[in-house]
Amino acid sequence: NVERMNTIVSDLSDLNKMEADILKIDFKAIPVPDAIEEALRSLRRQIEEKGQTVNFETPKDLPQIWADRNRIIQIVVNLISNANKYTQEGGAIIVHATRNNSMIQVKVEDNGLGMTPDDQRSLFSKFFRSADDKVREAPGTGLGLSITKNLIELQGGKVWFESEFRKGTSFYFTVPINLDGKTPQH
């Protein structure tokens, strides 16, 4: 309960700072694999509790991104945590990171519950929670994906998803590569 309350307070604080346009983003050159591995380490216990497998795939020569390390970890933790929550015991989660022109694209894929078309239309809205009983079994505030979307966009990226009801979901996001301490022009 304390952990859940800390998450709620942190989410509301981030949301408030974003809406007031005062959220600080500390841009630096960072390696995406390190950020993803740190996110995975922080979620290892909850993934192991459900007996899920996680595969992380990335090319060895992936360039660094120009982003806020802590915010990238927060984004990845949220997406993998959602994959964990909405995937059955023994399910699979796959994380890919690839270069796509001047961006790094990260994909978090699961074989979990998936979403109805109605849920897909409202997904990034603040406080959105699915009406699906199976989805509601997992705790949540309905703020995580709204905050995630804002954090990605504040760092020059985009987020989108593909989902099939009861078959799984894939979330994608992009972040600019590091060009000597600058964000590439689009």
CSV table of C-alpha atoms in Angstrom, one decimal, residues 28-103:
chain,number,residue,atom,x,y,z
A,28,LYS,CA,22.3,13.9,-21.7
A,29,ALA,CA,23.7,11.3,-24.1
A,30,ILE,CA,22.7,7.9,-22.7
A,31,PRO,CA,22.8,4.3,-23.9
A,32,VAL,CA,19.3,2.9,-24.3
A,33,PRO,CA,20.4,-0.7,-23.4
A,34,ASP,CA,21.6,0.5,-19.9
A,35,ALA,CA,18.3,2.3,-19.2
A,36,ILE,CA,16.3,-0.7,-20.3
A,37,GLU,CA,18.4,-3.1,-18.2
A,38,GLU,CA,18.0,-0.9,-15.2
A,39,ALA,CA,14.2,-0.9,-15.7
A,40,LEU,CA,14.2,-4.6,-16.0
A,41,ARG,CA,16.2,-5.0,-12.8
A,42,SER,CA,13.7,-2.9,-10.9
A,43,LEU,CA,10.8,-5.1,-12.1
A,44,ARG,CA,12.5,-8.5,-11.8
A,45,ARG,CA,10.7,-9.5,-8.7
A,46,GLN,CA,7.2,-8.9,-10.0
A,47,ILE,CA,8.1,-10.6,-13.3
A,48,GLU,CA,9.4,-13.6,-11.5
A,49,GLU,CA,6.3,-13.8,-9.2
A,50,LYS,CA,4.2,-14.4,-12.3
A,51,GLY,CA,6.7,-16.8,-13.9
A,52,GLN,CA,6.9,-14.6,-17.0
A,53,THR,CA,9.8,-14.6,-19.4
A,54,VAL,CA,11.4,-11.4,-20.6
A,55,ASN,CA,13.7,-11.2,-23.6
A,56,PHE,CA,15.6,-8.0,-24.5
A,57,GLU,CA,17.0,-7.7,-28.0
A,58,THR,CA,19.2,-4.8,-29.3
A,59,PRO,CA,21.9,-4.5,-31.9
A,60,LYS,CA,25.4,-4.0,-30.4
A,61,ASP,CA,26.1,-0.8,-32.4
A,62,LEU,CA,23.0,1.1,-31.2
A,63,PRO,CA,23.8,4.8,-30.9
A,64,GLN,CA,23.2,6.7,-27.7
A,65,ILE,CA,20.0,8.8,-27.3
A,66,TRP,CA,19.7,12.5,-26.3
A,67,ALA,CA,17.2,12.3,-23.4
A,68,ASP,CA,16.7,12.4,-19.6
A,69,ARG,CA,18.1,9.1,-18.2
A,70,ASN,CA,15.7,9.0,-15.2
A,71,ARG,CA,12.7,9.8,-17.4
A,72,ILE,CA,13.6,7.2,-20.0
A,73,ILE,CA,13.9,4.6,-17.2
A,74,GLN,CA,10.5,5.8,-15.9
A,75,ILE,CA,8.9,5.3,-19.3
A,76,VAL,CA,10.4,1.8,-19.8
A,77,VAL,CA,9.4,0.8,-16.2
A,78,ASN,CA,5.8,1.9,-16.9
A,79,LEU,CA,5.5,0.1,-20.2
A,80,ILE,CA,7.1,-3.2,-18.9
A,81,SER,CA,5.1,-3.0,-15.7
A,82,ASN,CA,1.9,-2.7,-17.7
A,83,ALA,CA,2.9,-5.6,-19.8
A,84,ASN,CA,3.6,-7.6,-16.6
A,85,LYS,CA,0.2,-6.6,-15.0
A,86,TYR,CA,-1.9,-7.4,-18.1
A,87,THR,CA,-0.1,-10.6,-19.1
A,88,GLN,CA,-1.0,-13.9,-17.6
A,89,GLU,CA,1.3,-16.1,-15.4
A,90,GLY,CA,3.9,-17.7,-17.6
A,91,GLY,CA,3.4,-15.1,-20.3
A,92,ALA,CA,6.1,-13.5,-22.4
A,93,ILE,CA,7.4,-9.9,-22.7
A,94,ILE,CA,9.8,-8.9,-25.4
A,95,VAL,CA,11.7,-5.6,-25.4
A,96,HIS,CA,13.4,-4.5,-28.7
A,97,ALA,CA,15.5,-1.4,-29.3
A,98,THR,CA,16.5,-0.5,-32.9
A,99,ARG,CA,17.6,2.5,-34.9
A,100,ASN,CA,15.1,4.1,-37.2
A,101,ASN,CA,16.9,7.0,-39.0
A,102,SER,CA,17.6,9.7,-36.5
A,103,MET,CA,15.6,8.0,-33.8
